[in-house]
Short mmCIF file of C-alpha atoms and ligand atoms in Angstrom, two decimals:
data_model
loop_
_atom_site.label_atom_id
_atom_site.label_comp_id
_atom_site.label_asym_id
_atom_site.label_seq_id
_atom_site.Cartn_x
_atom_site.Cartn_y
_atom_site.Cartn_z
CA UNK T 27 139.15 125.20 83.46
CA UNK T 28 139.47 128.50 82.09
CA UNK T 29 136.46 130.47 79.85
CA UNK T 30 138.82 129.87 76.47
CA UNK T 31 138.69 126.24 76.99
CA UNK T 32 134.72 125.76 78.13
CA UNK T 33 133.28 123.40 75.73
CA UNK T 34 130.33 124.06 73.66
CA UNK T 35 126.93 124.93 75.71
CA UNK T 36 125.44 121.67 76.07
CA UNK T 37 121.68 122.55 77.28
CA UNK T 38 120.14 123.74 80.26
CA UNK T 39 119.86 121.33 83.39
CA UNK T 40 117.68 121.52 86.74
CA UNK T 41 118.50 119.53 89.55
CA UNK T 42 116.76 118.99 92.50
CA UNK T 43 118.02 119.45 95.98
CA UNK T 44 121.69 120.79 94.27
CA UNK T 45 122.92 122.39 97.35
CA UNK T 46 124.63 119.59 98.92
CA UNK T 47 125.98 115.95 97.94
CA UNK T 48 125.00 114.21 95.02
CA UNK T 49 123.40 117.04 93.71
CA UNK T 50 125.74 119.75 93.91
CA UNK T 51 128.42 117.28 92.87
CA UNK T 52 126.37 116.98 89.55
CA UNK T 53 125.70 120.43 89.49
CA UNK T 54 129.85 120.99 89.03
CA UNK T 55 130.43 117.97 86.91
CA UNK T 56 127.24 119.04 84.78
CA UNK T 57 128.58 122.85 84.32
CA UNK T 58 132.12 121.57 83.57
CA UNK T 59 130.53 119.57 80.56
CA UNK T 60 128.54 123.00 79.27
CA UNK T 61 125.26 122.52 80.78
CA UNK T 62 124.02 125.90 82.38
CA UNK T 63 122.83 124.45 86.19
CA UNK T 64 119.61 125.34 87.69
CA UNK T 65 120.60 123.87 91.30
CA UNK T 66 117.65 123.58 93.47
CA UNK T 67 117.68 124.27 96.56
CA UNK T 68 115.03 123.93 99.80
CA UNK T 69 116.57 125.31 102.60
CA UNK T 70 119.73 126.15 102.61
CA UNK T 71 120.65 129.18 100.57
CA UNK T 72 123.63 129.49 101.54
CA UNK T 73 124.95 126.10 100.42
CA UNK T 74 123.38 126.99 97.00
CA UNK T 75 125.40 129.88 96.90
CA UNK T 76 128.49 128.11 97.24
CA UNK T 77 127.32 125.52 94.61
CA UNK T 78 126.92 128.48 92.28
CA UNK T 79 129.83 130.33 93.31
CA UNK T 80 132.19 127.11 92.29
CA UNK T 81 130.81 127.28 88.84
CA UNK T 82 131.06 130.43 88.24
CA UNK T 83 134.88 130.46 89.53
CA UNK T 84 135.23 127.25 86.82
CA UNK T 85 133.57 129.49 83.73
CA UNK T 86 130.38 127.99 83.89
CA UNK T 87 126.96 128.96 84.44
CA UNK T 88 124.78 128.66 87.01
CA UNK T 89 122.10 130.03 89.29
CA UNK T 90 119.73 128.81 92.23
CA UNK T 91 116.10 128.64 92.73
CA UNK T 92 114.34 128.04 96.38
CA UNK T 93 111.70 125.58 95.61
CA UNK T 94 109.80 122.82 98.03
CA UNK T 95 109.27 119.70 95.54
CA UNK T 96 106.73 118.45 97.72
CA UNK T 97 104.93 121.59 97.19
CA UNK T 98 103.25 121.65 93.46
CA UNK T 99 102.74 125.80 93.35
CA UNK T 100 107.09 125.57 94.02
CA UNK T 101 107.59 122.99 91.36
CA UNK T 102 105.92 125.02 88.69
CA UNK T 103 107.65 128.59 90.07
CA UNK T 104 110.83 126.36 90.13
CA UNK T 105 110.60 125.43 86.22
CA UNK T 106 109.13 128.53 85.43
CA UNK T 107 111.96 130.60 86.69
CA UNK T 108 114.25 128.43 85.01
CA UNK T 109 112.35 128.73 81.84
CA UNK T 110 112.84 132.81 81.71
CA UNK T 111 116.38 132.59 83.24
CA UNK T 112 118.03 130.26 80.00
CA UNK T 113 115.79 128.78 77.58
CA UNK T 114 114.78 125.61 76.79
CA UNK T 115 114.67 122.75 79.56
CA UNK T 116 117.16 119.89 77.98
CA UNK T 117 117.76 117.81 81.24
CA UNK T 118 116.25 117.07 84.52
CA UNK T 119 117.74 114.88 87.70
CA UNK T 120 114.83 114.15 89.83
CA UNK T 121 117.57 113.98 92.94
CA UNK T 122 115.59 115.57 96.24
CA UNK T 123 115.02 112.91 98.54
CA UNK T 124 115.01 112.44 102.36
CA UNK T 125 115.83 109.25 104.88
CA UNK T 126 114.20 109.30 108.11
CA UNK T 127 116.23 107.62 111.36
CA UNK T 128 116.65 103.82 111.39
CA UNK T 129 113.59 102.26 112.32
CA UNK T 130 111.49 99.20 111.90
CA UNK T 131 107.62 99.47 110.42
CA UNK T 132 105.98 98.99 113.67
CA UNK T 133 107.22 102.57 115.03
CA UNK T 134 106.61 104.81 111.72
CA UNK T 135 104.49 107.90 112.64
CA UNK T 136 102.52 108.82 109.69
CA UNK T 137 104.24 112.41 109.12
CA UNK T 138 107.23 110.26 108.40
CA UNK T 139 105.25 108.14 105.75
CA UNK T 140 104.51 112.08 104.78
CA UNK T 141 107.38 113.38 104.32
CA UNK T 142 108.94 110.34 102.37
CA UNK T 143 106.00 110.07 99.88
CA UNK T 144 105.94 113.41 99.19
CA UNK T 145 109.24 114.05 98.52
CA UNK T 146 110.92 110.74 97.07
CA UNK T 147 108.07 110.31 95.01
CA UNK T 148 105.19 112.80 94.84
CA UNK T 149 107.79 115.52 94.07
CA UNK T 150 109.92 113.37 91.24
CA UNK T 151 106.56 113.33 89.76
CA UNK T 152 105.31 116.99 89.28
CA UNK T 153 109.17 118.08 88.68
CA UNK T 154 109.23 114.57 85.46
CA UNK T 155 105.85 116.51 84.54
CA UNK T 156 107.00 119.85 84.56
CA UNK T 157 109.96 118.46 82.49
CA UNK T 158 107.61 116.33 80.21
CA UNK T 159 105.47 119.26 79.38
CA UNK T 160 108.94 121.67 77.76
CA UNK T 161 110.88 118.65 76.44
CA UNK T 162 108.08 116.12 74.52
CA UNK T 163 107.94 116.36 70.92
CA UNK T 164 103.96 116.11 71.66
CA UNK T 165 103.85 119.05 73.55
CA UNK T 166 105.97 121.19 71.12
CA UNK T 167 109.56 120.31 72.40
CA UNK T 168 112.89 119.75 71.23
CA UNK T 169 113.35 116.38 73.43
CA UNK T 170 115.49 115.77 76.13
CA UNK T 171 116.72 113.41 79.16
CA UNK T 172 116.05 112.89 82.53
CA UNK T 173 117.39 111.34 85.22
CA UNK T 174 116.07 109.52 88.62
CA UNK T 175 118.29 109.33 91.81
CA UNK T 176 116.79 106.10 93.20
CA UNK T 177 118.52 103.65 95.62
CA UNK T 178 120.25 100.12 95.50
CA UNK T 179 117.48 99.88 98.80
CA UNK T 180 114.51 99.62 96.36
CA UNK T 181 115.94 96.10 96.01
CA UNK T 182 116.46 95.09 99.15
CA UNK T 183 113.87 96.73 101.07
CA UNK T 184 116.04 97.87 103.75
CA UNK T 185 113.93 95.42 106.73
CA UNK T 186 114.60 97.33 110.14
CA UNK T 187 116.16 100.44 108.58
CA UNK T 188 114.09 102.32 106.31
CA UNK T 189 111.32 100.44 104.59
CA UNK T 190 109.61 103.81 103.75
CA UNK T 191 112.84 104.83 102.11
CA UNK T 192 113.42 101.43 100.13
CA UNK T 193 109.36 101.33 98.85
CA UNK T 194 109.29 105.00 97.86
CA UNK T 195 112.65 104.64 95.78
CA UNK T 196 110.92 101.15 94.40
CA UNK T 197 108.12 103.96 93.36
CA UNK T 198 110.52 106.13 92.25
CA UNK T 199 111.53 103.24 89.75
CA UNK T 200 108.42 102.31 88.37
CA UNK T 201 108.17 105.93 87.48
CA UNK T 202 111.11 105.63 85.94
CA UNK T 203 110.16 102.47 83.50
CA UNK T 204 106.46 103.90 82.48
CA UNK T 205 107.44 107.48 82.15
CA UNK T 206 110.04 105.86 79.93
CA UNK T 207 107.37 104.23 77.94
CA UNK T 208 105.49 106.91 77.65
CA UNK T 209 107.80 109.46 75.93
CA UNK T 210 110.12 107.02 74.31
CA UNK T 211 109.60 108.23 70.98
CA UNK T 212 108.02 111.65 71.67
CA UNK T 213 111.53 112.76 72.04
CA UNK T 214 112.55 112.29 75.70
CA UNK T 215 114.81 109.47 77.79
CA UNK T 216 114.26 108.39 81.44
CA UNK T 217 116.08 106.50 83.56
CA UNK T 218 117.19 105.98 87.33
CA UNK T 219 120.66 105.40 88.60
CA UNK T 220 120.86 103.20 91.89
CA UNK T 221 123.57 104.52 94.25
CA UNK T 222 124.15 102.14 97.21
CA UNK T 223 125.71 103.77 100.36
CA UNK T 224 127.13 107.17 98.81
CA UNK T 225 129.48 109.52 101.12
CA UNK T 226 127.10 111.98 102.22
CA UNK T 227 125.75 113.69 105.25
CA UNK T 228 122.43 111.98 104.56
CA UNK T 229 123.98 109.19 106.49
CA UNK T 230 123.90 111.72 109.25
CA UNK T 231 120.09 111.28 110.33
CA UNK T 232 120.00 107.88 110.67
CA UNK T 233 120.82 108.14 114.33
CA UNK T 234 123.84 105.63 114.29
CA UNK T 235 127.06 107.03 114.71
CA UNK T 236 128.81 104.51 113.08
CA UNK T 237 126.45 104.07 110.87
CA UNK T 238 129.81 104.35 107.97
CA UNK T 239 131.36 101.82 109.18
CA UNK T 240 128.22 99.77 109.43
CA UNK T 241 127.75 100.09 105.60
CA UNK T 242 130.62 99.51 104.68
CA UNK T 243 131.07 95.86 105.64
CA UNK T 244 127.88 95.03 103.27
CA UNK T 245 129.87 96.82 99.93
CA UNK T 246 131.67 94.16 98.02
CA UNK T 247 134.14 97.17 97.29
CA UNK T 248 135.03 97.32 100.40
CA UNK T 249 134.23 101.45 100.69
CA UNK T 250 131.11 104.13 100.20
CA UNK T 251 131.00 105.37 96.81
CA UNK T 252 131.68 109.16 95.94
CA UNK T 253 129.11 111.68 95.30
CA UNK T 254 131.31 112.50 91.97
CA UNK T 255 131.08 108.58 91.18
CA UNK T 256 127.47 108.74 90.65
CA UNK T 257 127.44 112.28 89.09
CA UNK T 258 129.76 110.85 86.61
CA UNK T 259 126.69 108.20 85.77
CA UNK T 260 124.00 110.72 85.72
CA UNK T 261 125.73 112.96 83.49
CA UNK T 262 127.05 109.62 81.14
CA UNK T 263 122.68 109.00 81.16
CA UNK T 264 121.72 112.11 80.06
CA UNK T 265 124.23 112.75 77.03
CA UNK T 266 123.94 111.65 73.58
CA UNK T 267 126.50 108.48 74.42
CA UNK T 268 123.10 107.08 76.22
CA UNK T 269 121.14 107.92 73.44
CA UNK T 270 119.28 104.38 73.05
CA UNK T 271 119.33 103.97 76.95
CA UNK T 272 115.78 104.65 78.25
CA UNK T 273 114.02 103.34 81.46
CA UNK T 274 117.49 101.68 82.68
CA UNK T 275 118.23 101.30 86.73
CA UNK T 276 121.40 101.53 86.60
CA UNK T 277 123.22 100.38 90.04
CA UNK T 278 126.20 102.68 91.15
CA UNK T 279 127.13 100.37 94.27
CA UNK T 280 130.52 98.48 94.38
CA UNK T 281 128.88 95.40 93.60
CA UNK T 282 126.26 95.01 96.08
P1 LIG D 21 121.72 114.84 100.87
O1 LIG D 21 120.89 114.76 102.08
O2 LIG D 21 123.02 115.56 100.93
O3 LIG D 21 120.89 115.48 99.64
C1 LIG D 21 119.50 115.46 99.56
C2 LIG D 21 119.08 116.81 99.05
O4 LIG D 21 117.66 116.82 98.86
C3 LIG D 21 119.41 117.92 100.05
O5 LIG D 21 120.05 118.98 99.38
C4 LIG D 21 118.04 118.35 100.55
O6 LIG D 21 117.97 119.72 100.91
C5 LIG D 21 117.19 118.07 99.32
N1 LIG D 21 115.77 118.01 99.68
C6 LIG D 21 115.17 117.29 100.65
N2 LIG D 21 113.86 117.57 100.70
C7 LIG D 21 113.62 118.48 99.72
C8 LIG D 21 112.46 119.16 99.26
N3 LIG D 21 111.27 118.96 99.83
N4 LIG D 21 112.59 120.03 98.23
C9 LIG D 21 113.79 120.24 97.64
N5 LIG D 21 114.92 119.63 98.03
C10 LIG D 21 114.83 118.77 99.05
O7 LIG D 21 121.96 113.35 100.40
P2 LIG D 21 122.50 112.71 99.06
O8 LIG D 21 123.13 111.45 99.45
O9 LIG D 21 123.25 113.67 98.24
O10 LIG D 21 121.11 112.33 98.35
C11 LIG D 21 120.79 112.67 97.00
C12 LIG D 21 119.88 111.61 96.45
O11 LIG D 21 120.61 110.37 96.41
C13 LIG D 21 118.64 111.33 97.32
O12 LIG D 21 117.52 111.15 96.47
C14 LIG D 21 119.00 110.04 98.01
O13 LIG D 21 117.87 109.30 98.37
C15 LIG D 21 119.83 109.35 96.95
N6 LIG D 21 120.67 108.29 97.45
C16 LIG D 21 121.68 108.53 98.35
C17 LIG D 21 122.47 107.50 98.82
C18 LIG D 21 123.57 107.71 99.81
O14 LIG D 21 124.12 106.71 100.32
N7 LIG D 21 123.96 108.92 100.13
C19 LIG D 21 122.23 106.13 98.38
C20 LIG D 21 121.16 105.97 97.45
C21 LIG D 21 120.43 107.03 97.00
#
């Protein structure tokens, strides 16, 4: 796309964990629509770079922002910077999240439990408050939409895999119905898409090498979805086509 054809800025958008799958896939699909990005990163500058850089080369705008979301003094610097860099906050995808190794209840050490809490869900929260607090008419914003990546495992519970996973995205969309509640009419839209098994190297820490394959069997489909496929959802949830869709879970999963 070249600058004469860009469309109309659209708002300002801050994803979490933007530097790779999902994430960075809506960071480019978001930017190509006229949002300016915010793409979050935690470790891996580099990748953020390249997010940014891809933008950039497409005419749009973007820039990246180290930030833990499992650390609350990060969250706020995260927002904050984004706050002084463009403007008002218009959209938010809540998408950081990790997935430990496959393993059954019985063998989870409790820095596992840790790092799943604190991340699927404890960090969705102070990033949805953060967002809350610049877009709600009640707290002197303009309104605005935000978006939860959750999982197609919060309904199955994902028995000798990942329970941890599947109850902290179940979390993640109970967050996603009150918050909802909450802010319906104080300006501000929430809701969750459900990927089920998504191309992505998140696959890659689950210790089974054909863990792929695996997955694929169980996808009516017949295939893994694409990061762009659910990108495409996020950014259909957060524009004014969605605008009477709040606290939806909406699954992005071939049919299963
Ligand atoms: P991914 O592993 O490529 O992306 C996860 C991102 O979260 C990474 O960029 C990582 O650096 C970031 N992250 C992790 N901990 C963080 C922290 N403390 N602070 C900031 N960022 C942090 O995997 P993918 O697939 O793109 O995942 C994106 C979201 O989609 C996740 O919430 C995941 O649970 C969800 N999802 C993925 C599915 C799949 O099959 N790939 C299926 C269902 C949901």
């Amino acid at each position: 796309m070249t600058t004469s054809e860009k469309p109309a800025r659209t708002g300002v958008m801050l994803i979490t964990g933007a530097s790779r799958g999902i994430g960075a896939a809506t960071a480019r699909l978001a930017a190509a629509a006229g949002y300016v990005v915010c793409v979050n990163f935690h470790r891996d500058a580099q990748a953020a770079g390249q997010v940014v850089d891809a933008v950039r080369q497409e005419g749009g705008r973007a820039f990246a922002v180290q930030a833990d979301v499992t650390v609350e003094d990060d969250v706020v610097h995260l927002f904050t910077r984004c706050d002084e860099a463009f403007g008002r906050l218009t959209a938010l995808v809540n998408n950081a999240g990790v997935l430990g190794s496959l393993a059954r209840v019985d063998a989870m050490q409790s820095e596992r439990l840790r790092t799943t809490f604190s991340t699927n869900i404890s960090g969705a929260f102070l990033c949805a408050r953060e967002a809350v607090r610049r877009m709600s008419t009640a707290h002197g914003g303009a309104g605005g939409a935000i978006v939860n990546v959750s999982s197609r495992a919060a309904c199955f519970g994902a028995g000798g895999e990942y329970v941890d996973y599947a109850a902290s995205k179940a979390a993640l969309d109970a967050l996603t119905r009150g918050l909802a509640q909450e802010v319906a009419d104080e300006g501000v839209r929430v809701n969750a898409v459900r990927p089920g098994f998504i191309e992505t190297a998140m696959h890659d820490g689950t210790g089974d090498p054909d863990r792929r394959e695996t997955v694929r069997r169980r996808v009516p489909m017949g295939r893994l979805g694409t990061p762009d496929e659910v990108a495409q959802t996020i950014l259909w949830l957060l524009s004014e086509q969605a605008s009477y869709v709040t606290g939806a879970l909406l699954d992005v999963a071939g049919g299963r």
